[in-house]
Coordinates of C-alpha atoms in Angstrom, one line a residue:
M507 CA -9.0 4.9 -11.1
Y508 CA -8.7 3.6 -14.7
V509 CA -7.2 0.2 -15.4
Y510 CA -7.0 -1.5 -18.8
G511 CA -6.5 -4.7 -20.7
R512 CA -8.3 -7.9 -21.5
N513 CA -6.6 -10.1 -18.9
I514 CA -7.4 -7.5 -16.2
L515 CA -11.0 -7.4 -17.2
K516 CA -11.1 -11.2 -17.1
E517 CA -9.7 -11.2 -13.5
I518 CA -12.2 -8.5 -12.4
I519 CA -15.1 -10.5 -13.8
E520 CA -13.9 -13.8 -12.4
S521 CA -13.5 -12.2 -9.0
D522 CA -16.9 -10.4 -9.1
Y523 CA -15.0 -7.2 -8.2
K524 CA -17.3 -4.2 -8.1
I525 CA -16.5 -1.5 -10.6
K526 CA -18.1 1.6 -12.0
H527 CA -18.0 1.2 -15.7
I528 CA -16.3 -0.6 -18.6
F529 CA -15.4 1.2 -21.8
F530 CA -15.0 -0.9 -24.9
S531 CA -13.5 0.3 -28.2
D532 CA -16.0 1.1 -30.9
S533 CA -13.3 0.4 -33.6
K534 CA -14.7 -1.9 -36.3
T535 CA -11.4 -3.8 -36.4
E536 CA -11.5 -4.5 -32.7
K537 CA -15.3 -5.0 -32.1
G538 CA -15.3 -8.6 -33.3
T539 CA -12.5 -9.6 -31.0
L540 CA -14.2 -7.8 -28.1
N541 CA -17.5 -9.6 -28.4
E542 CA -16.5 -12.3 -25.8
F543 CA -15.7 -9.6 -23.2
V544 CA -18.9 -7.6 -23.9
E545 CA -21.0 -10.8 -23.5
L546 CA -19.2 -11.6 -20.2
A547 CA -19.8 -8.0 -18.9
K548 CA -23.4 -8.2 -20.0
R549 CA -23.9 -11.6 -18.3
K550 CA -22.4 -10.3 -15.0
G551 CA -24.5 -7.2 -15.1
Y552 CA -21.6 -4.7 -15.4
S553 CA -22.3 -1.2 -16.7
Y554 CA -20.5 -0.7 -20.1
S555 CA -20.5 1.4 -23.2
F556 CA -18.5 2.0 -26.4
A557 CA -16.0 4.8 -27.0
H558 CA -13.5 5.9 -29.6
N559 CA -9.9 4.8 -29.2
D560 CA -8.8 8.4 -28.6
I561 CA -10.9 8.5 -25.5
L562 CA -9.6 5.2 -24.3
E563 CA -6.0 6.4 -24.8
K564 CA -6.7 9.6 -22.7
M565 CA -8.2 7.5 -19.9
S566 CA -5.5 4.8 -19.8
L567 CA -2.6 7.1 -20.8
T568 CA -1.5 4.5 -23.3
N569 CA -2.4 3.0 -26.7
K570 CA -1.9 -0.5 -25.3
H571 CA -5.3 -0.7 -23.7
Q572 CA -6.4 -3.6 -26.0
G573 CA -9.8 -2.0 -26.6
I574 CA -10.8 -2.1 -22.9
V575 CA -10.6 0.5 -20.1
I576 CA -12.2 -0.1 -16.7
D577 CA -13.2 2.6 -14.2
I578 CA -12.9 0.8 -10.9
G579 CA -13.9 3.9 -8.8
N580 CA -11.9 6.5 -7.0
E581 CA -9.7 3.9 -5.2
F582 CA -9.1 0.2 -4.8
S583 CA -11.3 -1.7 -2.3
Y584 CA -9.1 -2.6 0.6
Q585 CA -10.1 -5.2 3.2
S586 CA -9.8 -5.4 7.0
L587 CA -8.3 -8.0 9.2
D588 CA -11.8 -9.2 10.2
I589 CA -11.9 -11.4 7.1
L590 CA -9.0 -13.5 8.5
E591 CA -10.5 -14.3 11.9
D592 CA -11.2 -17.9 12.6
K593 CA -9.7 -19.1 9.4
E594 CA -7.4 -22.1 9.5
N595 CA -4.0 -22.8 7.9
L596 CA -3.5 -19.1 7.2
F597 CA -0.8 -18.2 4.7
L598 CA -0.2 -14.4 4.8
V599 CA 2.2 -11.9 3.3
M600 CA 3.0 -8.7 5.0
L601 CA 4.9 -5.8 3.3
D602 CA 6.8 -3.3 5.4
Q603 CA 6.9 0.0 3.4
I604 CA 7.4 -1.3 -0.1
H605 CA 7.7 1.8 -2.4
D606 CA 8.1 0.5 -5.9
P607 CA 4.8 -0.3 -7.7
H608 CA 6.5 -2.9 -9.9
N609 CA 7.8 -4.8 -6.8
F610 CA 4.3 -4.6 -5.3
G611 CA 2.6 -5.9 -8.4
A612 CA 5.2 -8.7 -8.8
I613 CA 4.7 -9.8 -5.2
I614 CA 1.0 -9.8 -5.6
R615 CA 1.3 -12.0 -8.7
S616 CA 3.6 -14.5 -6.9
S617 CA 1.4 -14.5 -3.8
V618 CA -1.7 -15.4 -5.7
A619 CA 0.2 -18.1 -7.7
A620 CA 1.6 -19.6 -4.5
G621 CA -1.8 -19.7 -2.8
A622 CA -1.4 -17.0 -0.2
D623 CA -4.7 -15.9 1.5
A624 CA -4.0 -12.2 1.8
I625 CA -1.4 -9.4 1.7
I626 CA -1.2 -6.9 4.5
I627 CA 0.3 -3.4 4.0
P628 CA 0.5 -0.3 6.2
K629 CA -1.7 2.7 5.4
D630 CA 1.2 5.1 5.4
N631 CA 4.6 5.4 3.7
T632 CA 4.0 2.6 1.3
V633 CA 2.9 2.1 -2.3
E634 CA -0.9 1.5 -2.7
V635 CA -2.7 -0.2 -5.5
T636 CA -2.3 1.9 -8.6
P637 CA -2.9 1.2 -12.3
I638 CA 0.8 0.2 -12.6
V639 CA 0.4 -2.3 -9.7
V640 CA -2.7 -3.7 -11.4
K641 CA -0.9 -4.1 -14.7
V642 CA 2.2 -5.7 -13.3
S643 CA 0.1 -8.1 -11.2
S644 CA -1.7 -9.1 -14.5
G645 CA -5.0 -8.2 -12.8
L646 CA -4.3 -10.8 -10.0
V647 CA -4.6 -8.0 -7.4
F648 CA -8.4 -8.6 -7.8
K649 CA -8.0 -12.2 -6.7
I650 CA -6.4 -11.7 -3.3
P651 CA -7.5 -9.5 -0.4
I652 CA -5.2 -6.5 0.2
I653 CA -5.5 -5.5 3.8
Q654 CA -4.5 -2.1 5.0
V655 CA -3.6 -1.6 8.7
T656 CA -2.5 1.3 10.8
N657 CA 0.4 -0.3 12.6
L658 CA 2.3 -3.5 11.4
S659 CA 3.8 -4.2 14.8
N660 CA 0.4 -4.2 16.5
T661 CA -1.0 -6.3 13.6
I662 CA 1.8 -8.9 14.2
E663 CA 0.9 -9.2 17.8
L664 CA -2.8 -9.7 16.9
L665 CA -1.8 -12.4 14.4
K666 CA 0.2 -14.2 17.2
K667 CA -3.0 -14.3 19.3
W668 CA -4.6 -16.1 16.3
N669 CA -1.7 -18.6 16.5
V670 CA 0.0 -17.3 13.3
W671 CA 3.8 -17.7 13.3
V672 CA 5.4 -14.6 11.9
Y673 CA 8.6 -14.9 9.9
G674 CA 10.6 -11.8 9.1
T675 CA 12.9 -12.0 6.0
D676 CA 16.3 -10.6 6.6
S677 CA 20.0 -10.8 5.6
V678 CA 20.7 -12.8 8.7
G679 CA 18.6 -15.7 10.0
T680 CA 17.7 -19.3 9.5
P681 CA 17.9 -20.5 5.9
Y682 CA 14.4 -20.5 4.5
Y683 CA 14.6 -24.1 3.3
E684 CA 15.2 -25.4 6.9
I685 CA 11.9 -24.0 8.1
D686 CA 8.7 -26.1 8.5
F687 CA 6.1 -23.9 6.8
S688 CA 3.0 -25.9 7.9
G689 CA 0.3 -24.3 10.0
N690 CA -0.7 -20.6 10.2
L691 CA 2.1 -18.3 9.0
C692 CA 2.9 -14.8 7.8
L693 CA 6.0 -13.8 5.8
V694 CA 7.1 -10.3 6.3
Y695 CA 9.2 -8.5 3.6
G696 CA 11.0 -5.2 4.1
N697 CA 11.6 -2.0 2.2
E698 CA 13.7 -2.2 -1.0
G699 CA 16.6 -0.2 0.5
S700 CA 16.5 -0.6 4.3
G701 CA 14.7 -3.9 4.7
L702 CA 12.5 -4.5 7.8
R703 CA 12.2 -1.7 10.2
R704 CA 13.8 -2.4 13.6
N705 CA 10.5 -2.4 15.5
V706 CA 8.7 -4.7 13.0
K707 CA 11.7 -7.1 13.0
K708 CA 11.6 -7.1 16.8
H709 CA 8.0 -8.3 16.8
C710 CA 8.6 -11.2 14.4
D711 CA 8.8 -14.7 15.9
Q712 CA 11.7 -15.7 13.7
L713 CA 14.0 -14.3 11.1
I714 CA 14.7 -16.3 7.9
T715 CA 17.1 -15.6 5.1
I716 CA 18.1 -16.8 1.6
P717 CA 21.8 -17.9 1.6
M718 CA 23.7 -16.5 -1.3
S719 CA 27.1 -17.0 -3.0
N720 CA 29.7 -14.8 -4.6
N721 CA 29.4 -12.0 -2.0
V722 CA 25.9 -11.1 -3.1
D723 CA 24.3 -9.6 -0.1
S724 CA 20.7 -9.1 -1.2
L725 CA 18.1 -9.7 -3.9
N726 CA 15.3 -7.6 -5.2
V727 CA 12.4 -7.9 -2.8
S728 CA 10.0 -9.3 -5.3
V729 CA 12.6 -12.0 -6.2
S730 CA 13.1 -12.9 -2.6
A731 CA 9.4 -13.0 -2.1
G732 CA 8.9 -15.4 -5.0
I733 CA 11.6 -17.8 -3.7
I734 CA 10.2 -18.2 -0.2
L735 CA 6.6 -18.1 -1.3
F736 CA 7.1 -21.1 -3.5
E737 CA 9.0 -23.0 -0.8
V738 CA 5.8 -22.6 1.3
K739 CA 3.7 -23.8 -1.6
K740 CA 5.9 -26.8 -2.2
Q741 CA 5.8 -27.9 1.4
R742 CA 2.0 -27.4 1.7
D743 CA 1.4 -29.2 -1.6
F744 CA 3.5 -32.1 -0.3
L745 CA 1.5 -32.3 2.9
K746 CA -1.8 -32.3 1.0
K747 CA -0.6 -35.2 -1.2
G748 CA 0.5 -37.0 2.0
I749 CA -2.9 -36.5 3.6
N750 CA -4.8 -37.6 0.4

C-alpha cells in the first residue's frame, strides 16, 4: 500500500511505524526542501531511494505527493485486544460498520486529538485503513492502535469484564453532556445510514445522544464522534487539573 505526503511521513517516523521503503523525488527543485525528511529517514534507519516524479505519481495516483511516497507494505498493521489488557483509565472508540473512508479518517484524527487509547473495528463489512483513510487522518492513523475483532458484541462483553463502561451513541438516549466520562469507557458509533446494529446496541451499557434543534434528526458520524470525544477530553482534563 502506497501513502504519500510530508506530514504522513513525519507521523510514521515519530510513531516508529515499520514500513518497506520511502521514495523521495529526485527533482532538483524539490531536493533541497526534502533534505530534512531524508535525514530523518536516514537517522531512523528506514530504507529509501530517489525516483522521478512520474514514478511517484504512478504509485500515489496523484501529483500532490509533495515529493514523498511511502510503501507501508501489503496492508496496514492492525493490533489485537491484548494490548489493552491491564491498562487503567481506558478511553476507547468502537466503530460498527463504518463504510466511508473519509468518515473513518476524520474519526481517527479526532480520536487521536482527544486522547483516545485505541479504535476497535470489525473485520468484516467495514472500511479498512486505505490510502484515503491515511490522508484524511493526516497520518494520525499511525499514532493510535487500530484493533480488528471478529465480533463486536463479544468484544463489548469482554470489555465489560475489564470494567469498561460501554456507551452506544443513538438518536435516543441520555444527553451526552449529562454523562460522567471518568473511568474506563468505550464510545460506540454506528453505520452512516442505519446507526448501531440492534445486537450491538443491546450489549451496550447505556445509550447516549446529542440533542438537536430544528427537527434535525442526525449528524454525520464523524461530526457526532468529534462532539462526544471532546466532551470526554474536557472532563478528563478537568479531573487531571483537580488532581494536580
